[in-house]
Short mmCIF file of C-alpha atoms in Angstrom, two decimals:
data_model
loop_
_atom_site.label_atom_id
_atom_site.label_comp_id
_atom_site.label_asym_id
_atom_site.label_seq_id
_atom_site.Cartn_x
_atom_site.Cartn_y
_atom_site.Cartn_z
CA MET A 1 2.63 2.49 -104.78
CA SER A 2 -0.60 1.74 -103.58
CA ARG A 3 0.00 -0.81 -100.64
CA ALA A 4 2.52 2.08 -99.39
CA LEU A 5 0.06 4.82 -99.23
CA LYS A 6 -2.52 2.08 -97.10
CA ARG A 7 0.64 1.70 -94.77
CA LEU A 8 1.56 6.16 -94.07
CA PHE A 9 -2.78 6.54 -94.19
CA ARG A 10 -3.16 3.30 -91.42
CA PHE A 11 0.59 4.71 -89.43
CA THR A 12 -1.02 8.44 -89.25
CA ILE A 13 -4.54 7.47 -88.11
CA GLY A 14 -3.13 5.30 -85.32
CA SER A 15 -0.76 8.29 -84.57
CA VAL A 16 -3.75 10.34 -84.62
CA ILE A 17 -5.69 8.68 -81.95
CA ALA A 18 -2.78 7.35 -80.14
CA PHE A 19 -1.69 11.13 -79.85
CA ILE A 20 -6.02 11.80 -78.77
CA ALA A 21 -5.81 8.90 -75.93
CA LEU A 22 -2.71 10.23 -74.60
CA THR A 23 -3.79 13.79 -74.24
CA ALA A 24 -7.06 12.78 -73.15
CA VAL A 25 -5.50 10.72 -70.85
CA LEU A 26 -2.93 13.10 -69.06
CA VAL A 27 -5.59 15.88 -68.70
CA LEU A 28 -8.00 13.68 -67.13
CA SER A 29 -5.03 12.71 -63.99
CA MET A 30 -4.62 16.33 -63.78
CA ARG A 31 -8.44 17.30 -62.58
CA TRP A 32 -7.24 15.43 -59.08
CA ILE A 33 -3.27 15.02 -59.16
CA ASN A 34 -1.53 18.55 -58.68
CA PRO A 35 1.23 19.13 -61.53
CA PRO A 36 4.50 18.74 -59.96
CA SER A 37 5.70 21.98 -62.69
CA SER A 38 4.86 23.23 -65.85
CA MET A 39 6.42 23.46 -68.66
CA VAL A 40 6.84 27.07 -68.58
CA ILE A 41 9.04 26.69 -65.17
CA GLN A 42 10.72 23.67 -66.05
CA HIS A 43 11.82 26.32 -69.36
CA TRP A 44 12.82 29.21 -67.14
CA GLN A 45 15.19 26.99 -64.79
CA SER A 46 16.46 25.46 -67.77
CA GLU A 47 17.49 28.94 -69.12
CA THR A 48 18.24 30.30 -65.71
CA GLY A 49 20.01 27.80 -64.02
CA ARG A 50 18.19 28.70 -60.79
CA SER A 51 15.39 26.87 -58.76
CA ALA A 52 11.95 28.67 -59.29
CA ALA A 53 9.62 29.47 -56.43
CA GLN A 54 6.50 27.61 -56.33
CA VAL A 55 4.05 26.29 -53.51
CA TRP A 56 0.79 24.71 -54.10
CA GLN A 57 -1.93 25.66 -52.28
CA PRO A 58 -5.53 24.23 -52.66
CA LEU A 59 -7.88 27.27 -54.26
CA GLU A 60 -9.81 27.03 -50.65
CA ARG A 61 -6.45 28.90 -49.60
CA ILE A 62 -5.99 30.87 -52.04
CA SER A 63 -7.86 34.39 -51.35
CA PRO A 64 -11.14 34.96 -53.21
CA ASN A 65 -9.85 38.69 -53.51
CA LEU A 66 -7.07 37.59 -55.65
CA GLN A 67 -9.71 35.13 -57.19
CA MET A 68 -11.15 37.46 -58.59
CA ALA A 69 -8.93 39.61 -59.02
CA VAL A 70 -6.55 37.80 -61.48
CA ILE A 71 -10.42 37.15 -64.03
CA ALA A 72 -11.45 40.83 -63.67
CA ALA A 73 -7.85 41.59 -65.16
CA GLU A 74 -7.60 38.65 -67.29
CA ASP A 75 -10.90 37.14 -68.17
CA GLN A 76 -13.87 38.38 -66.80
CA LYS A 77 -16.08 35.89 -69.06
CA PHE A 78 -14.40 33.09 -67.48
CA PRO A 79 -17.62 30.89 -65.66
CA HIS A 80 -19.73 31.52 -69.33
CA HIS A 81 -16.92 30.74 -72.33
CA HIS A 82 -16.63 27.20 -73.27
CA GLY A 83 -12.34 28.11 -73.26
CA PHE A 84 -12.10 30.72 -76.00
CA ASP A 85 -13.43 34.41 -75.78
CA PHE A 86 -14.18 35.09 -79.85
CA GLY A 87 -15.42 38.25 -79.00
CA SER A 88 -11.87 40.04 -77.18
CA LEU A 89 -10.10 37.98 -79.94
CA LYS A 90 -12.12 39.97 -82.11
CA LYS A 91 -11.76 43.31 -80.70
CA ALA A 92 -8.07 42.72 -79.90
CA LEU A 93 -7.59 42.41 -83.38
CA THR A 94 -9.56 45.71 -84.91
CA GLU A 95 -8.38 47.96 -81.92
CA ARG A 96 -5.76 49.84 -82.69
CA ARG A 97 -3.82 49.80 -79.22
CA LYS A 98 -0.46 51.27 -78.23
CA ARG A 99 -0.06 48.48 -75.79
CA THR A 100 -1.87 45.09 -77.47
CA ARG A 101 -5.22 43.84 -75.59
CA GLY A 102 -4.41 40.63 -74.88
CA ALA A 103 -7.63 38.21 -75.80
CA SER A 104 -6.04 34.66 -74.36
CA THR A 105 -8.54 33.30 -71.91
CA ILE A 106 -7.85 31.65 -68.07
CA THR A 107 -8.34 28.19 -69.55
CA GLN A 108 -6.27 29.47 -73.07
CA GLN A 109 -3.50 30.96 -70.98
CA THR A 110 -3.40 27.11 -68.03
CA ALA A 111 -2.63 25.10 -71.60
CA LYS A 112 -0.43 27.14 -72.91
CA ASN A 113 1.80 27.62 -68.90
CA LEU A 114 1.67 24.06 -68.11
CA PHE A 115 1.52 21.59 -71.38
CA LEU A 116 3.55 24.20 -73.98
CA TRP A 117 6.93 25.47 -75.02
CA ASN A 118 7.64 29.88 -75.63
CA GLY A 119 7.24 30.71 -79.26
CA ARG A 120 4.95 31.21 -82.05
CA SER A 121 3.63 28.47 -84.54
CA TYR A 122 0.80 27.50 -85.97
CA VAL A 123 1.92 23.71 -84.16
CA ARG A 124 1.78 26.13 -81.02
CA LYS A 125 -1.07 27.38 -81.50
CA GLY A 126 -3.18 24.16 -82.75
CA LEU A 127 -2.49 22.91 -79.16
CA GLU A 128 -2.98 25.28 -77.31
CA ALA A 129 -6.42 24.90 -78.66
CA TRP A 130 -6.27 21.27 -78.39
CA PHE A 131 -5.34 21.12 -74.60
CA THR A 132 -7.61 24.30 -73.86
CA LEU A 133 -10.95 22.14 -75.14
CA LEU A 134 -9.75 19.01 -73.31
CA MET A 135 -9.34 21.12 -70.01
CA GLU A 136 -12.69 22.66 -70.53
CA LEU A 137 -14.32 19.44 -71.18
CA LEU A 138 -12.62 17.33 -68.57
CA TRP A 139 -12.33 20.37 -65.69
CA PRO A 140 -14.86 21.99 -63.65
CA LYS A 141 -14.18 25.47 -63.51
CA GLN A 142 -12.49 25.65 -60.00
CA ARG A 143 -9.70 22.90 -60.88
CA ILE A 144 -8.43 25.45 -63.95
CA LEU A 145 -8.86 28.18 -61.85
CA GLU A 146 -6.87 26.36 -59.28
CA VAL A 147 -3.93 25.01 -61.34
CA TYR A 148 -3.96 28.66 -63.44
CA LEU A 149 -2.98 30.47 -59.78
CA ASN A 150 -0.84 27.79 -58.97
CA ILE A 151 1.59 27.99 -61.93
CA ALA A 152 1.52 31.48 -63.59
CA GLU A 153 4.66 33.90 -63.09
CA PHE A 154 4.15 36.80 -60.76
CA GLY A 155 7.52 38.25 -61.62
CA GLU A 156 11.17 36.97 -62.44
CA GLY A 157 11.22 32.94 -61.19
CA THR A 158 8.06 33.31 -58.76
CA PHE A 159 4.95 30.86 -60.26
CA GLY A 160 1.98 30.69 -58.00
CA ALA A 161 -0.64 32.66 -55.44
CA GLU A 162 1.74 31.82 -51.93
CA ALA A 163 4.99 32.11 -53.65
CA ALA A 164 4.65 35.55 -55.14
CA ALA A 165 2.69 36.37 -51.57
CA ARG A 166 4.89 35.34 -49.69
CA LYS A 167 8.13 36.89 -51.25
CA TYR A 168 6.15 40.86 -52.06
CA PHE A 169 3.79 40.44 -48.51
CA GLY A 170 5.29 38.15 -46.04
CA ILE A 171 2.13 36.35 -45.75
CA SER A 172 -0.31 33.87 -46.91
CA ALA A 173 -2.10 33.39 -50.54
CA GLN A 174 -5.26 33.07 -48.35
CA SER A 175 -4.76 36.02 -46.58
CA LEU A 176 -4.21 39.09 -49.26
CA THR A 177 -5.91 41.36 -49.26
CA PRO A 178 -7.29 43.12 -52.73
CA TRP A 179 -5.55 45.86 -52.76
CA GLN A 180 -2.98 43.13 -52.73
CA SER A 181 -4.26 41.32 -54.93
CA GLY A 182 -5.29 43.92 -57.38
CA LEU A 183 -1.42 44.61 -57.56
CA MET A 184 0.00 40.73 -58.39
CA ALA A 185 -2.76 40.60 -60.79
CA ALA A 186 -2.10 43.88 -62.35
CA VAL A 187 2.23 41.90 -63.21
CA LEU A 188 0.18 39.30 -65.21
CA PRO A 189 0.55 40.70 -68.86
CA SER A 190 4.06 40.99 -68.09
CA PRO A 191 5.61 40.46 -64.75
CA ARG A 192 9.26 40.55 -65.84
CA ARG A 193 9.00 44.42 -67.04
CA MET A 194 5.94 45.12 -63.85
CA PHE A 195 6.73 44.68 -60.75
CA VAL A 196 4.63 43.81 -57.34
CA ARG A 197 7.07 45.06 -54.93
CA LYS A 198 8.10 48.21 -56.24
CA PRO A 199 4.84 49.33 -58.95
CA SER A 200 5.18 51.70 -61.28
CA ASN A 201 2.37 54.25 -61.64
CA TYR A 202 0.55 52.21 -64.88
CA VAL A 203 0.65 49.09 -62.41
CA ARG A 204 -0.61 51.03 -59.55
CA GLY A 205 -2.85 52.71 -61.56
CA ARG A 206 -3.71 48.82 -62.86
CA ALA A 207 -4.27 47.85 -59.85
CA SER A 208 -6.83 50.79 -58.96
CA THR A 209 -8.52 49.34 -62.51
CA ILE A 210 -8.86 45.69 -61.58
CA ASN A 211 -10.37 46.36 -57.94
CA ARG A 212 -12.88 48.67 -59.90
CA GLN A 213 -13.94 46.25 -61.77
CA VAL A 214 -13.66 43.21 -59.35
CA ARG A 215 -16.86 45.47 -57.43
CA GLN A 216 -18.66 46.11 -60.80
CA LEU A 217 -18.86 42.02 -61.14
CA GLY A 218 -19.90 41.64 -57.82
CA GLY A 219 -17.43 40.62 -55.80
CA ARG A 220 -16.86 37.30 -54.08
CA GLN A 221 -20.47 36.05 -54.88
CA TYR A 222 -18.77 36.06 -58.33
CA LEU A 223 -17.07 32.97 -58.03
CA GLU A 224 -20.57 31.05 -56.94
CA ARG A 225 -20.73 31.22 -61.00
CA LEU A 226 -18.00 28.76 -61.37
#
């Protein structure tokens, strides 16, 4: 029995070390290598049998207006935290709201969209936290934002800023105006129920709020903190 337990212990420790090493190498490599897809995109394609619309663009070819809009909408403390916004999480758990307040940071959203499956479980949340820590440790903030903007879903089957800009406005992501950027950021919480092309009054109001928050944050100068 003692030998069996020792073998099990050694196997467990070896598996944990291998997992840490492999995931660290994977995340580190993606600091320079653009991921060809994401788990969320692969899952959508598998479910629908269709090809997703996605066109990768480097961060410098994505309008600062959109960069600021998604930060204002999703994670205003993005330059300052290390992957988790515990203050927002606590507030989300204690507030009583008709609409649930999101507490995931841009890094967390990038981690789960890029590496993980849909669903809710303690295992998934643990893996999300692990990949979030790795990304914050191994990637600069600009890289996190770049990957996020290239894999985020802006509508049914439309992933990434470039594909969305072309579909909804007929322009490149580099040319997005503040209002267009606000509309795109406004649908991020639920891109299959809220629409950029025919925005509801709620989406328009949310886009206006996002644009106001962008100005309050300091506009494009805010991006220098990254």
